Structure formats: C-alpha cells, structure tokens
mmCIF file of C-alpha atoms in Angstrom:
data_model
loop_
_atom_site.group_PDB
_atom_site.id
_atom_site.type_symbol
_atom_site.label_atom_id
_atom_site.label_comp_id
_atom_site.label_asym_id
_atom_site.label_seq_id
_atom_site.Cartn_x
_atom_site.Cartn_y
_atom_site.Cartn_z
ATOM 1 C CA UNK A 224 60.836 173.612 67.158
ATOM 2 C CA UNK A 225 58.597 175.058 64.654
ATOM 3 C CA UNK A 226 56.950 178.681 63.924
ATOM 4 C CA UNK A 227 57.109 181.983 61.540
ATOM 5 C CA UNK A 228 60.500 182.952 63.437
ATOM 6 C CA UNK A 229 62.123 179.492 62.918
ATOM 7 C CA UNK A 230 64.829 178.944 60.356
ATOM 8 C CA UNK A 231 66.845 175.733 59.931
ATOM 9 C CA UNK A 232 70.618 175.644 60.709
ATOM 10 C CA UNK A 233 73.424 172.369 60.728
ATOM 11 C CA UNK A 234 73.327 170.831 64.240
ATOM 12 C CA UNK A 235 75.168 167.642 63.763
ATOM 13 C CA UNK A 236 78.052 166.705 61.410
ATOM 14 C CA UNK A 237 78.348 163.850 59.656
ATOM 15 C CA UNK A 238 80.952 161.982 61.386
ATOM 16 C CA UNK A 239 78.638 162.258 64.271
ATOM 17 C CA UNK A 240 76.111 161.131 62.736
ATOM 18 C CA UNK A 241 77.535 158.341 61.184
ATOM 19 C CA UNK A 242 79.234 157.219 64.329
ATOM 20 C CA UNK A 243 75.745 157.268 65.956
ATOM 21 C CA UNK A 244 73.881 154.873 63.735
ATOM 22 C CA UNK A 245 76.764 153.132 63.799
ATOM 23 C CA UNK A 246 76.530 152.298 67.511
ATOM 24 C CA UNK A 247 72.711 151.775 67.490
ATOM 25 C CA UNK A 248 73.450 149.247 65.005
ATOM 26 C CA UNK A 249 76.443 147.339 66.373
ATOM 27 C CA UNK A 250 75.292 146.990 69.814
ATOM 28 C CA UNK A 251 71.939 144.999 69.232
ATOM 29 C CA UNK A 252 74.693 143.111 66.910
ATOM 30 C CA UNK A 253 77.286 142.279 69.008
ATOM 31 C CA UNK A 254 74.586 141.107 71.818
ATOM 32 C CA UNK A 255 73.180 138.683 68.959
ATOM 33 C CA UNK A 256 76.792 137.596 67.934
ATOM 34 C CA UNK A 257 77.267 136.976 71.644
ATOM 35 C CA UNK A 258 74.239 134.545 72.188
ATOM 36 C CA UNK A 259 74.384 132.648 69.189
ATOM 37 C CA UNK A 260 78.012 131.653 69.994
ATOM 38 C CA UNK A 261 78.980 133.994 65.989
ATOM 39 C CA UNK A 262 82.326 134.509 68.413
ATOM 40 C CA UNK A 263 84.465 135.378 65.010
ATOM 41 C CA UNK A 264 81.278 138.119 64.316
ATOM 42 C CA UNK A 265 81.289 139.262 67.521
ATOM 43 C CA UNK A 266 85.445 139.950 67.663
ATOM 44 C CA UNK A 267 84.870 141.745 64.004
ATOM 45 C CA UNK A 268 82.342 143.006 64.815
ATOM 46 C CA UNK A 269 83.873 144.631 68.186
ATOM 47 C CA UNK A 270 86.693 145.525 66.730
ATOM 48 C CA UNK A 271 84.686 148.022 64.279
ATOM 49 C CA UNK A 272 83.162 149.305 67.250
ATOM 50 C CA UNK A 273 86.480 150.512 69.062
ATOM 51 C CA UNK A 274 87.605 151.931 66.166
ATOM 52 C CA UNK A 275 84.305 154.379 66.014
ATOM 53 C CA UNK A 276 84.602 154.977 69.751
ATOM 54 C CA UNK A 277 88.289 155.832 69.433
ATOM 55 C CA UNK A 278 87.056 157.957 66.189
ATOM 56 C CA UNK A 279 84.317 159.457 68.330
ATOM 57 C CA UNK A 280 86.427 160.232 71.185
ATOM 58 C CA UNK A 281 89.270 161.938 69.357
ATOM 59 C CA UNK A 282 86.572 163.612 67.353
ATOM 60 C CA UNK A 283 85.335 165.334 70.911
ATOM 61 C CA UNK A 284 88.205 167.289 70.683
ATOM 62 C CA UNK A 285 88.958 167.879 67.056
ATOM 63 C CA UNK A 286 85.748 167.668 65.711
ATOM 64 C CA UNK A 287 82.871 170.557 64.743
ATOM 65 C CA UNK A 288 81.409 172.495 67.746
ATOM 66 C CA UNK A 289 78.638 170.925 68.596
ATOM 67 C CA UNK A 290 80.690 167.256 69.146
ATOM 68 C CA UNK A 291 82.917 168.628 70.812
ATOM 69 C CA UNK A 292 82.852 167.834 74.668
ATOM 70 C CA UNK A 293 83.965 170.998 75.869
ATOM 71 C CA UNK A 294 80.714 172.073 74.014
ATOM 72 C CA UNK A 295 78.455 169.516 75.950
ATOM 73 C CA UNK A 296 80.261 169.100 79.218
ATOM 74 C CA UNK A 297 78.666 171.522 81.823
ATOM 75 C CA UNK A 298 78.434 171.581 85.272
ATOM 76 C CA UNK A 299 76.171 169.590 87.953
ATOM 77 C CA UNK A 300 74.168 172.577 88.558
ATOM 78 C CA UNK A 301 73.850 173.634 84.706
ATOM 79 C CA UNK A 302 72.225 169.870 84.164
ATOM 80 C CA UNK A 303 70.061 170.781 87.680
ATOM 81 C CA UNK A 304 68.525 173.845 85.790
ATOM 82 C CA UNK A 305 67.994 172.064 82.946
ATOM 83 C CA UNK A 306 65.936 168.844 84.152
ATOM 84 C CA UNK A 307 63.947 171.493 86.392
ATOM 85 C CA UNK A 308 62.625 173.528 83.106
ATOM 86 C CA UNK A 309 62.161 170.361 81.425
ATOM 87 C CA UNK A 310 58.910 170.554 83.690
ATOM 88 C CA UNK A 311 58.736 174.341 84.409
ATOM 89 C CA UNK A 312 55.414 175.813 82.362
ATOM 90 C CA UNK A 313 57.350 177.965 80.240
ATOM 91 C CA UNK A 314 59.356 176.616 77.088
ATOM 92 C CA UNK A 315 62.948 174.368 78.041
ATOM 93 C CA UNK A 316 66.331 176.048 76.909
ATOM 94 C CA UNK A 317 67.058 175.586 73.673
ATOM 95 C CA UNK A 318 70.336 174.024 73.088
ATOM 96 C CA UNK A 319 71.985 173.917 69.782
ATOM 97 C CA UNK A 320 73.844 169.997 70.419
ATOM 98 C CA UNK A 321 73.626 168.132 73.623
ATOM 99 C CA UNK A 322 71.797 169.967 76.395
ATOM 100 C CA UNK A 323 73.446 170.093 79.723
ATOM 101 C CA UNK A 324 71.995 166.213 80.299
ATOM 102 C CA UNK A 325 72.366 165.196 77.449
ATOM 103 C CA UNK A 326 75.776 165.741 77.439
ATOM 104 C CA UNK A 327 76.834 163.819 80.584
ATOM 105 C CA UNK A 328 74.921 160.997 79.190
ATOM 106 C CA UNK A 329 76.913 161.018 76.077
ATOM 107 C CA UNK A 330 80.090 160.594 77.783
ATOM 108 C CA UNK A 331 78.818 157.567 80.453
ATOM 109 C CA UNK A 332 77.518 156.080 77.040
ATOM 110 C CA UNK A 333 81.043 156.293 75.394
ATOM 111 C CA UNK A 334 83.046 155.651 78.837
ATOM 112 C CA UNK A 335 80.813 152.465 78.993
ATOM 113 C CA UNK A 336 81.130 151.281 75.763
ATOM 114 C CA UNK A 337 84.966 152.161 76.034
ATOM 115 C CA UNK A 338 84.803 149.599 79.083
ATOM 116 C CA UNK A 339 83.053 146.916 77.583
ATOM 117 C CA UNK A 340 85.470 146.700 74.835
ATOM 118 C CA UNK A 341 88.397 147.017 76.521
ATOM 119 C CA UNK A 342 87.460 144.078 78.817
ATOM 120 C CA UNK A 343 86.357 142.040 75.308
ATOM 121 C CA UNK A 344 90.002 142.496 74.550
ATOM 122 C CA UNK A 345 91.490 140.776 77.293
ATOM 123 C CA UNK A 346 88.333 138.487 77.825
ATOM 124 C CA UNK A 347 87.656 135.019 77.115
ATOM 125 C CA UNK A 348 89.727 131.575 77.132
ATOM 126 C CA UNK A 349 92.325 130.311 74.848
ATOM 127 C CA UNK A 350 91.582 126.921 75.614
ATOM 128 C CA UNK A 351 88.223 127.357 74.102
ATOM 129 C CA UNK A 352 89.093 128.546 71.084
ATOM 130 C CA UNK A 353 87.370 132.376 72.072
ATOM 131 C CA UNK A 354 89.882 135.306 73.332
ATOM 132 C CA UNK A 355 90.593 138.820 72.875
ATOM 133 C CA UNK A 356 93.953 140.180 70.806
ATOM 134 C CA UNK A 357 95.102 141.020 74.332
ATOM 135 C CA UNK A 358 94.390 138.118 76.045
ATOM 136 C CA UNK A 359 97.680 137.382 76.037
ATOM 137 C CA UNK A 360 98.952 140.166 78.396
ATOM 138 C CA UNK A 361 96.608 139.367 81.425
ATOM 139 C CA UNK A 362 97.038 136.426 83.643
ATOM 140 C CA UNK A 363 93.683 133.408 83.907
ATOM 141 C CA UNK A 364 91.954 134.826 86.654
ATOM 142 C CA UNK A 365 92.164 138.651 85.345
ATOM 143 C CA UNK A 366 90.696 137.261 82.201
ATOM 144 C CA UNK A 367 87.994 135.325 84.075
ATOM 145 C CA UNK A 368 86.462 138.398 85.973
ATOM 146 C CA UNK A 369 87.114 140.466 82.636
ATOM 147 C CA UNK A 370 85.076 138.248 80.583
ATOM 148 C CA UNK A 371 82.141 137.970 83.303
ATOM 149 C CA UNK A 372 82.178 141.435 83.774
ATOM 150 C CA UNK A 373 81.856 141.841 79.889
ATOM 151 C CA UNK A 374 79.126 139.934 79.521
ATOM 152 C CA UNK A 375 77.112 140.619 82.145
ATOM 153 C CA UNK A 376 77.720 143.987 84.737
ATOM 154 C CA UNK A 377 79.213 146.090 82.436
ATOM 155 C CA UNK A 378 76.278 145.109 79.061
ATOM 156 C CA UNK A 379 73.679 145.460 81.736
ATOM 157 C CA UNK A 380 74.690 148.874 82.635
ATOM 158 C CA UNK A 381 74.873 150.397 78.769
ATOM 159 C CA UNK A 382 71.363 149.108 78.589
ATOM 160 C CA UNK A 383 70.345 151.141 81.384
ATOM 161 C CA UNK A 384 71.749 154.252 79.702
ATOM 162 C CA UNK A 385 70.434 153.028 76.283
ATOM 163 C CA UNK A 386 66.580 152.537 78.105
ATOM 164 C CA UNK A 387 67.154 156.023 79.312
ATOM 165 C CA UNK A 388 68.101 157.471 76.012
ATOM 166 C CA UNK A 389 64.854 155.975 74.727
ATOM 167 C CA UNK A 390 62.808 157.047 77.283
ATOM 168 C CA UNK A 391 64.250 160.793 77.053
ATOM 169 C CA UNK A 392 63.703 160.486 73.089
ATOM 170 C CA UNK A 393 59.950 159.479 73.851
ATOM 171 C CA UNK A 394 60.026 162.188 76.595
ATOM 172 C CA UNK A 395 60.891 164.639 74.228
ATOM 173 C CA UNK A 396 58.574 164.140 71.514
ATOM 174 C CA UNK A 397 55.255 163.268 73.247
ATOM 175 C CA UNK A 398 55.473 165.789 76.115
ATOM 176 C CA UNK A 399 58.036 168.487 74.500
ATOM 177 C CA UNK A 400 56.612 168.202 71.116
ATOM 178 C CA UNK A 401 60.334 167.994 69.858
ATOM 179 C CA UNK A 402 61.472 165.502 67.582
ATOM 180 C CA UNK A 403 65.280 164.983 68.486
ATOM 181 C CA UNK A 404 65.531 162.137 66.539
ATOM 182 C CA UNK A 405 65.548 163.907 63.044
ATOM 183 C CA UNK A 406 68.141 166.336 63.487
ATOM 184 C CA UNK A 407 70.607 162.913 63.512
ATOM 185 C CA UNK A 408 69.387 162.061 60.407
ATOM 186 C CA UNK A 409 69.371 165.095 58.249
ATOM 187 C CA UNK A 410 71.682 166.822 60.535
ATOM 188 C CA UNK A 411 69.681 170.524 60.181
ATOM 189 C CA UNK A 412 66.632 171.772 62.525
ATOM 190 C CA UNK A 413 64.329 174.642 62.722
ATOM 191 C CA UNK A 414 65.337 177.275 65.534
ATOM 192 C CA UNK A 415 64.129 180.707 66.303
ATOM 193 C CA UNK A 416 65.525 183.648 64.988
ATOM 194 C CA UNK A 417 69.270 184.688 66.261
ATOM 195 C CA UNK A 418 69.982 180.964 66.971
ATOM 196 C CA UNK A 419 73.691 179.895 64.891
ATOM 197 C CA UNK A 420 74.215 176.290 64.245
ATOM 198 C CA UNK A 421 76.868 174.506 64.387
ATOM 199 C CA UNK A 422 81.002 175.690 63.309
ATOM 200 C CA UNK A 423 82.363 173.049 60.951
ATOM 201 C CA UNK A 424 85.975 171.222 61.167
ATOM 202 C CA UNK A 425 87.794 171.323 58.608
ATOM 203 C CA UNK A 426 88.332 167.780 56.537
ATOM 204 C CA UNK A 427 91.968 166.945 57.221
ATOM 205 C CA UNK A 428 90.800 166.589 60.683
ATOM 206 C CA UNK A 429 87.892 163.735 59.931
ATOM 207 C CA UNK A 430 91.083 161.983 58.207
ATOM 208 C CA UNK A 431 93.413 162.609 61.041
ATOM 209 C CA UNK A 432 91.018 161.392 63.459
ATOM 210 C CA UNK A 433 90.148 157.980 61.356
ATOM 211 C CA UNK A 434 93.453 157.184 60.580
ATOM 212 C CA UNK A 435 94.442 157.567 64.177
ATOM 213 C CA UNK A 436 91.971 155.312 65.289
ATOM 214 C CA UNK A 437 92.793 153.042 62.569
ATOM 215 C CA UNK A 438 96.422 152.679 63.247
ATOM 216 C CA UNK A 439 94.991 151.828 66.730
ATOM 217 C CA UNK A 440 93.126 149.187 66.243
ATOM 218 C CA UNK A 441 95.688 148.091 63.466
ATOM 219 C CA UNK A 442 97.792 147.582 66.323
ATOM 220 C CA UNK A 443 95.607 145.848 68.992
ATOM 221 C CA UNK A 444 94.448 143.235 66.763
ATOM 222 C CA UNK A 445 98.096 142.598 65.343
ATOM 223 C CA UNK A 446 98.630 141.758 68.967
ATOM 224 C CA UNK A 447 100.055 145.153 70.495
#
C-alpha cells in the first residue's frame, strides 16, 4: 500500500521470516529426496523441518505480535467479512500480519506439516533399510498406513494449501495491487498514517524457543 499518507513500519520478525523460507525451501526438498530414493536426505532433511515447526509453533505463543496466533486466529465470521471486501468496491481491511484468512490458513499449513512429519517418524520399514526414529514404538500395520498416508493423502493435501497460498499471493498482487510477498523479505511495509507495526519479543525468548525445539528433536532422533 502506497501514497503521501503511507509510512513504513516492521510487520514480520525475523524468526518468522526465516522459518518461512525455510519451509518453502524444504518442502520442494523433501518431495525430491522422496522420489529419488536420497532416504538419508530426506530423514535429515525432515528432521530440520520439525525442529522449525516446533520453533514456529512455540514461537505462536512467545513470539512478537504479529506471529503470534492469538494475533491471527479470529473467528468464522471475522474471515466471512474479510473474503466479502476482498471483492467489495471499496479498499479491503488492512491488516498489520495475517488477515482473518490468512490466519486460519497458517495454522492448517503448520497442523499439516505437523502431520506429515509425525507420520515420517513412525513411517517406513526396517526391513528395507528406510524407517523413522520412532518406528520402533508402532506395531507393522500402524507403520504401513502411516507411511502411505505420508506419502500420499497427507503431501497431497499441503499442496492444496500451498496452490492456494499461491493463488492468494497472485490474487493479491494482480487484482489488489498489493505485493505481500515483500514484506517477508524485508520484513517492513508502507501503511497509512495511524497504522503501528508490529511489538517485538524480546531475544531470550528466540533462544528459549530454539533450544526447546532443539532438545526435542535431540530426543526423537536419539530414539525417545
């Protein structure tokens, strides 16, 4: 959003930010990994990615205002109002973070994701030289639907939400005139006048969070 009354204020951290590159990087990644049989890249590679979800997810409590989920969460009829002035004639609300769809999308992204790795831990066959750390603590057939599940329903249905993000990204800047994409990388927009930005955390909570989520996944891969 541009104009004389515009000034730019922070919008996203950098944990956030980080976190989100992150994912649009490791999930083309871990697909490739997947075909190409790279199962020792894959299980690395997976295990980064549940650390940044757990990261993410602890950082949706602890973290600055605008990741926060209480900050994003809003009710059905708050996301209702929101898709209708998408295509009102007058100008959408501006949201400083996730709008009210936005947000919801955010957490079926992470609550998939969260899935998909938790069934990669328990996933996959001994006997063929490719399981998760927890394979161990499910029986054969739980592991059987866990890894067909993992590779096909579950994937399927984070690229559904990942088309959608693109298609709401491309929504947004041809039709809206609004480049969303931006903001994630510098973390700053334009806004009009009387619009704050975001309220910082302070850093002992970005260590908290990682070393949390480190001592996690410390543990899952040691074999819980």
């Amino acid at each position: 959003m541009k104009g004389p009354a515009a000034n730019r204020v922070r919008l996203w951290d950098l944990p956030v930010r980080i976190v989100h590159w992150s994912f649009a990087g490791l999930i083309p990644a871990l697909w490739w990994t997947a075909e190409n049989d790279e199962m020792a890249w894959h299980m690395r590679l997976g295990t980064v990615l549940l650390g940044l979800l757990v990261f993410r997810i602890l950082w949706g409590f602890a973290g600055s205002s605008t990741a926060r989920f209480a900050n994003f969460v809003r009710s059905p009829g708050a996301v209702f109002r929101y898709l209708a002035s998408l295509f009102g004639k007058g100008p959408h609300a501006l949201s400083i973070g996730h709008n009210a769809a936005g947000g919801w999308s955010v957490v079926a992204l992470l609550g998939l994701m969260s899935l998909q790795v938790s069934l990669g831990l328990v996933a996959g066959d001994p006997d063929y030289g490719s399981a998760g750390p927890l394979n161990h603590l499910v029986g054969f057939e739980f592991a059987y639907d866990a890894t067909e599940w993992h590779t096909e329903l579950v994937f399927n249905l984070i690229l559904v939400f990942v088309g959608l993000h693109l298609v709401a990204i491309a929504f947004y800047r041809i039709v809206r005139r609004d480049n969303i994409i931006a903001p994630m990388v510098t973390g700053s927009r334009p806004v009009p006048q009387g619009f704050t930005g975001m309220t910082p955390a302070p850093a002992w909570r970005i260590l908290a969070c990682a070393l949390a989520a480190l001592v996690l996944v410390a543990w899952i891969w040691l074999g819980a």
